[in-house]
Short mmCIF file of C-alpha atoms and ligand atoms in Angstrom, two decimals:
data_model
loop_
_atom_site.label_atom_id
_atom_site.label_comp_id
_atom_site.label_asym_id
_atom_site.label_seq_id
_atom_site.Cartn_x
_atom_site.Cartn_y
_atom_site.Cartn_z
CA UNK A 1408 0.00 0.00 0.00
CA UNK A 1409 1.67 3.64 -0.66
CA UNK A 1410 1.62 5.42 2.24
CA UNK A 1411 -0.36 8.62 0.99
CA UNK A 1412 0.02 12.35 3.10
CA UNK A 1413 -3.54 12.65 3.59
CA UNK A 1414 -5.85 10.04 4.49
CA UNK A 1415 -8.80 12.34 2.80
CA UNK A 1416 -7.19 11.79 -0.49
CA UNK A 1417 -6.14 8.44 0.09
CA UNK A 1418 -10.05 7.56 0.96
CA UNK A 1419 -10.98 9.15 -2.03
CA UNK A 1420 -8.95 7.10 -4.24
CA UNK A 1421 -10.04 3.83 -2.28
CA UNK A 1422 -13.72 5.52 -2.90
CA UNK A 1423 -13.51 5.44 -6.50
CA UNK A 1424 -12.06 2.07 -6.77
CA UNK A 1425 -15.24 0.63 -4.71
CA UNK A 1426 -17.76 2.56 -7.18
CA UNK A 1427 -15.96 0.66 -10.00
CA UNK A 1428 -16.01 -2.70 -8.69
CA UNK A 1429 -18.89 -3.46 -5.69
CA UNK A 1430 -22.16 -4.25 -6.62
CA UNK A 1431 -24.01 -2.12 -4.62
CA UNK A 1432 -23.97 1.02 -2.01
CA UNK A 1433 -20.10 1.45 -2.23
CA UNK A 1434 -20.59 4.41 0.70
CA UNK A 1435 -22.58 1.95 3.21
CA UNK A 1436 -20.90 1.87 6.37
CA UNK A 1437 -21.24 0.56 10.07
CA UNK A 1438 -21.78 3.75 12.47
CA UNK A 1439 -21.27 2.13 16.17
CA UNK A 1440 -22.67 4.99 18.35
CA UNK A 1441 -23.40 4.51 22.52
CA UNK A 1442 -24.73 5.68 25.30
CA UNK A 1443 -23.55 7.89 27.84
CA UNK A 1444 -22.65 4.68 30.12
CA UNK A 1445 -20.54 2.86 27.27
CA UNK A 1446 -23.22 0.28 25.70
CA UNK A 1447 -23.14 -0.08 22.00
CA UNK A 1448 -24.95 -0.54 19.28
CA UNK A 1449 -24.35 -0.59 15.47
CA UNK A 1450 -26.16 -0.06 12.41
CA UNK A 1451 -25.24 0.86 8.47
CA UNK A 1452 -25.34 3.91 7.00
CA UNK A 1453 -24.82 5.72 3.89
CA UNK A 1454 -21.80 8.03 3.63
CA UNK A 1455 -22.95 11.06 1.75
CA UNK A 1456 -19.53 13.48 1.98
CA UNK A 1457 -15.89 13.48 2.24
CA UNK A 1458 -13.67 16.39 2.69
CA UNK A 1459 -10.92 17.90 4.86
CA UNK A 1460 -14.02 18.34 7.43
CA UNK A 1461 -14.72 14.24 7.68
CA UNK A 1462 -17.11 12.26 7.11
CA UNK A 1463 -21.47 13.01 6.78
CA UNK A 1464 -23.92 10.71 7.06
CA UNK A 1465 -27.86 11.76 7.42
CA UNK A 1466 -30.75 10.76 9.51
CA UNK A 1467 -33.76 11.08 11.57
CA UNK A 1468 -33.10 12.93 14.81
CA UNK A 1469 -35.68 11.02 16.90
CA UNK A 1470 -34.01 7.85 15.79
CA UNK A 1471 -32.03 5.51 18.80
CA UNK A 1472 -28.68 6.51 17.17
CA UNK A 1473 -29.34 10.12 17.27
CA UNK A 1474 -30.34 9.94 20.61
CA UNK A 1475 -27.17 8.14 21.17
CA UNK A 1476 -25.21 10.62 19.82
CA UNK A 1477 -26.66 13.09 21.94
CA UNK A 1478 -25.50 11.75 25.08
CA UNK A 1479 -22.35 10.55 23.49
CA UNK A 1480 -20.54 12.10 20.43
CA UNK A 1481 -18.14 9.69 20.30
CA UNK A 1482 -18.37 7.09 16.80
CA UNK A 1483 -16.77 4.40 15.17
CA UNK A 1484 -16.97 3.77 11.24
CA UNK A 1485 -16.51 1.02 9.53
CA UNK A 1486 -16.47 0.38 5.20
CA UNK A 1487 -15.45 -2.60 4.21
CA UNK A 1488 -15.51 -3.37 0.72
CA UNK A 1489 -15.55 -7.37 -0.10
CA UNK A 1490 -14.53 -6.50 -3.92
CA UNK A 1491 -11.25 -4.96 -3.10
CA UNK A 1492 -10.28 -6.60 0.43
CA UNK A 1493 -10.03 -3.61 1.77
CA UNK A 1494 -11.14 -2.01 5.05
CA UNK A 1495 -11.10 1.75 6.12
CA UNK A 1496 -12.02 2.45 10.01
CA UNK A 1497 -12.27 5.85 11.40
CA UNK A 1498 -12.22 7.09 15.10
CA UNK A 1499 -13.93 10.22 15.96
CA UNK A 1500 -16.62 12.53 17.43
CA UNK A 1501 -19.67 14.02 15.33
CA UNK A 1502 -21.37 17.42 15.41
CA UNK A 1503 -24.49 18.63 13.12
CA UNK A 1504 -23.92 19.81 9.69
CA UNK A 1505 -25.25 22.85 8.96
CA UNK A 1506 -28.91 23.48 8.28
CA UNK A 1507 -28.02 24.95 4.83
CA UNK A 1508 -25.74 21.63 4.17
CA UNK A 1509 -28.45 19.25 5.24
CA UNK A 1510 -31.56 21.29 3.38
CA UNK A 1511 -28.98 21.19 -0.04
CA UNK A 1512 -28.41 17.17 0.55
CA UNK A 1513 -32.53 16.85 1.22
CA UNK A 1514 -33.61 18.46 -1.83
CA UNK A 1515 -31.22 16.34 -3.86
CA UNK A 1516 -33.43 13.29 -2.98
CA UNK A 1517 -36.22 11.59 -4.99
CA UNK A 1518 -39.26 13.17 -4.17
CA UNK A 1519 -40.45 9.85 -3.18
CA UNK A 1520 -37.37 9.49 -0.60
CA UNK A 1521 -38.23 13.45 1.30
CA UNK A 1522 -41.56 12.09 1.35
CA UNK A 1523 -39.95 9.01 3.15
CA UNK A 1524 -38.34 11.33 5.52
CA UNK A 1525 -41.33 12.55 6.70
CA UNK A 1526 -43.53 9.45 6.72
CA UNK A 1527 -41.25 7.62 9.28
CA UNK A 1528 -41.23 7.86 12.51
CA UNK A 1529 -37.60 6.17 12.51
CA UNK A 1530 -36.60 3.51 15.70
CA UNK A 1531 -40.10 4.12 16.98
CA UNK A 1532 -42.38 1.26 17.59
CA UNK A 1533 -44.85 0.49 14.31
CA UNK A 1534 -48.48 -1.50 14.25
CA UNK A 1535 -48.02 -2.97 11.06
CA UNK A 1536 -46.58 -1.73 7.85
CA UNK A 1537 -50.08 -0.40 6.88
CA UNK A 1538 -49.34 2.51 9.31
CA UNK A 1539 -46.42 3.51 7.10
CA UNK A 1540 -48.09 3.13 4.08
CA UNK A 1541 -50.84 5.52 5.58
CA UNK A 1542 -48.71 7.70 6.61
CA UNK A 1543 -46.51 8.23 3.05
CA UNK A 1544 -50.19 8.36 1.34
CA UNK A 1545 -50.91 11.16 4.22
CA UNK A 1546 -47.92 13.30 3.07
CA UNK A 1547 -47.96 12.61 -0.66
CA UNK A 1548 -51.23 14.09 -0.40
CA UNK A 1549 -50.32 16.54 2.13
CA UNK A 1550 -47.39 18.09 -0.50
CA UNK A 1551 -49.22 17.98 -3.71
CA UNK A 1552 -46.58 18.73 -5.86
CA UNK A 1553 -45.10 21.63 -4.34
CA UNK A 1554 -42.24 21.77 -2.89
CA UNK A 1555 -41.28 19.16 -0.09
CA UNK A 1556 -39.23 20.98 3.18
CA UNK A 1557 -36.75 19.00 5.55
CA UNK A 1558 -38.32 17.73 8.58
CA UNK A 1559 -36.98 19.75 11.65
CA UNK A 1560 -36.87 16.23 13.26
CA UNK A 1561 -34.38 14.85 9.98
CA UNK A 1562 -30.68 16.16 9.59
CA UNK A 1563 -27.14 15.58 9.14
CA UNK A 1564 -23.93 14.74 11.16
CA UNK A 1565 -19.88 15.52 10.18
CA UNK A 1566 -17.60 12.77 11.91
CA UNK A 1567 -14.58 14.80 12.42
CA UNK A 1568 -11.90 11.96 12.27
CA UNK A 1569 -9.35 11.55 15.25
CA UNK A 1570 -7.78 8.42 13.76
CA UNK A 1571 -8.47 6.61 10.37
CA UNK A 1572 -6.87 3.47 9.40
CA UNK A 1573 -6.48 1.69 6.24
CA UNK A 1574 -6.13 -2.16 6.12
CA UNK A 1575 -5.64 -3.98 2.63
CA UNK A 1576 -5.31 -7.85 1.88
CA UNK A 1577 -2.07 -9.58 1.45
CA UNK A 1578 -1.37 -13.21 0.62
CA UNK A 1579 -1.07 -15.31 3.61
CA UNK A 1580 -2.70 -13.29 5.98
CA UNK A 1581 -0.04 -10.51 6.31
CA UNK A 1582 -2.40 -7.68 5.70
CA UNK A 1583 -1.19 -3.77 5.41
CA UNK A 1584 -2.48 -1.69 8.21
CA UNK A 1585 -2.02 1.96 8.16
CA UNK A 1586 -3.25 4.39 10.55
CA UNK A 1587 -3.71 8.30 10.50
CA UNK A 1588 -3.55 9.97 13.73
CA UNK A 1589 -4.46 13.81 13.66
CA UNK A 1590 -2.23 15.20 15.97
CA UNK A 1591 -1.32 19.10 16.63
CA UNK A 1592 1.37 19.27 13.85
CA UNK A 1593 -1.61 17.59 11.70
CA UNK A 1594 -1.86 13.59 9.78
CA UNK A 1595 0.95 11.00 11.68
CA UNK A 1596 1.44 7.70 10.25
CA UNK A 1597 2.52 4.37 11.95
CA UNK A 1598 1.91 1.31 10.64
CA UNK A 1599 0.85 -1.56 12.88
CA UNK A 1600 1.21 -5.47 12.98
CA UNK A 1601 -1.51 -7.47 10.70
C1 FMN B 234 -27.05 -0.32 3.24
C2 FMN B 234 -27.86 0.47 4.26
C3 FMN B 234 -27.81 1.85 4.25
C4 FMN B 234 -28.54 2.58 5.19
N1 FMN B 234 -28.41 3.95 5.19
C5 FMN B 234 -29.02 4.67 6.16
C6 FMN B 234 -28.80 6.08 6.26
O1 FMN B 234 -28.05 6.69 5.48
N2 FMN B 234 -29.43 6.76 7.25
C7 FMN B 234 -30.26 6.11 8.14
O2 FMN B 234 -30.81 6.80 9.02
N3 FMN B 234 -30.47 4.78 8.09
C8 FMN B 234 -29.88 4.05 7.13
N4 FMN B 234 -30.06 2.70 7.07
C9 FMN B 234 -30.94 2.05 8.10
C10 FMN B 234 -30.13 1.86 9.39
O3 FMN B 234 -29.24 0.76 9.26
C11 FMN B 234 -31.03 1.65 10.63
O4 FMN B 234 -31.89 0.57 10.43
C12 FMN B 234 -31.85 2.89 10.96
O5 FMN B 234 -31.14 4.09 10.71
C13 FMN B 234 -32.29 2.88 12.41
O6 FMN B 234 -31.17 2.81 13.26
P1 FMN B 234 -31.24 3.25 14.81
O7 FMN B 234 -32.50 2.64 15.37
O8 FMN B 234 -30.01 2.69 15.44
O9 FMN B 234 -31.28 4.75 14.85
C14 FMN B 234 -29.36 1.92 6.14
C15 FMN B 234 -29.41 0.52 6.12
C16 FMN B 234 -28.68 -0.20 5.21
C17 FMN B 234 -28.74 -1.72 5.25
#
């Protein structure tokens, strides 16, 4: 593996390999959140930005993680993608994108996704999938075809990366590992044992 500056860029070219090669959802990831007392819980997500900044993922703010998160901003993110062996894990804590960042990502959505948004009550406890289906024939109707706001309750979160490591297949189990530590002088590199 060349040992790349910045992990940003380095993610970015790893990125671009997935798209070419996986299936499916190259940008799902596991987001393991917990609470305020240390118990955790995991769950995938769609990364939906990269820069300098870190990493953004969106979701519904009355869901378990986000109330996670608001006891407890610390994460751990996890992409693995089976097409290239490869692995990227990050380290961090999260605060909220901007409003303005999260209403620009909402309206780039299929209409029927924002009216998604709104229809579910996300983590909360359901009758039966009629009461979804209700509820998206509610706000279809509700919207018309005007134009379909963000949910106050629906919004985005920036992992600002402490430590990001890159781990890549080699033959006979004696894998690459690579990790990024930001530090005050900015990216340090050590490699570590397989
Ligand atoms: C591939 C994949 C991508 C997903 N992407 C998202 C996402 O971007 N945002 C989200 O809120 N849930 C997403 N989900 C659903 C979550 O895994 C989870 O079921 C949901 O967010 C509720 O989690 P919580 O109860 O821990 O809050 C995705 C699920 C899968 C399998």
């Amino acid at each position: 593996m060349t040992q790349s500056p910045n992990p940003i860029s380095l993610f970015h070219d790893w990125m671009a390999e997935a798209e070419k090669s996986e299936p499916n959802d190259p940008n799902a990831m596991s987001l393991a959140t917990a609470t305020k007392d240390g118990v955790p819980s995991v769950r995938m997500v769609l990364l939906k930005g990269v820069d300098e900044r870190g990493f953004v993922f969106y979701t519904n703010l009355n869901s378990r993680k986000a109330g996670e998160l608001a006891e407890n901003s610390n994460v751990g993110l996890c992409l693995h993608w089976k097409s290239l062996r490869k692995q990227v894990r990050v380290e961090g804590a999260v605060e909220r994108v901007s409003d303005e960042e999260a209403d620009a990502y909402f309206q780039s959505r299929a209409r029927v996704s924002r009216i998604g948004a709104w229809a579910s009550r996300q983590s909360q406890e359901m009758e039966g999938r009629f009461e979804l289906e209700k509820r998206v024939a509610e706000y279809t109707a509700k919207f018309g075809v005007g134009e379909i706001p963000r949910p106050d309750f629906w919004g985005g979160f920036l992992v600002r990366p402490r430590a990001i490591e890159f781990w890549s297949d080699q033959k006979f189990r004696l894998h690459d590992r690579i990790v990024y530590k930001m530090t005050d002088e900015g990216w340090q590199t050590t490699r570590l044992f397989p």
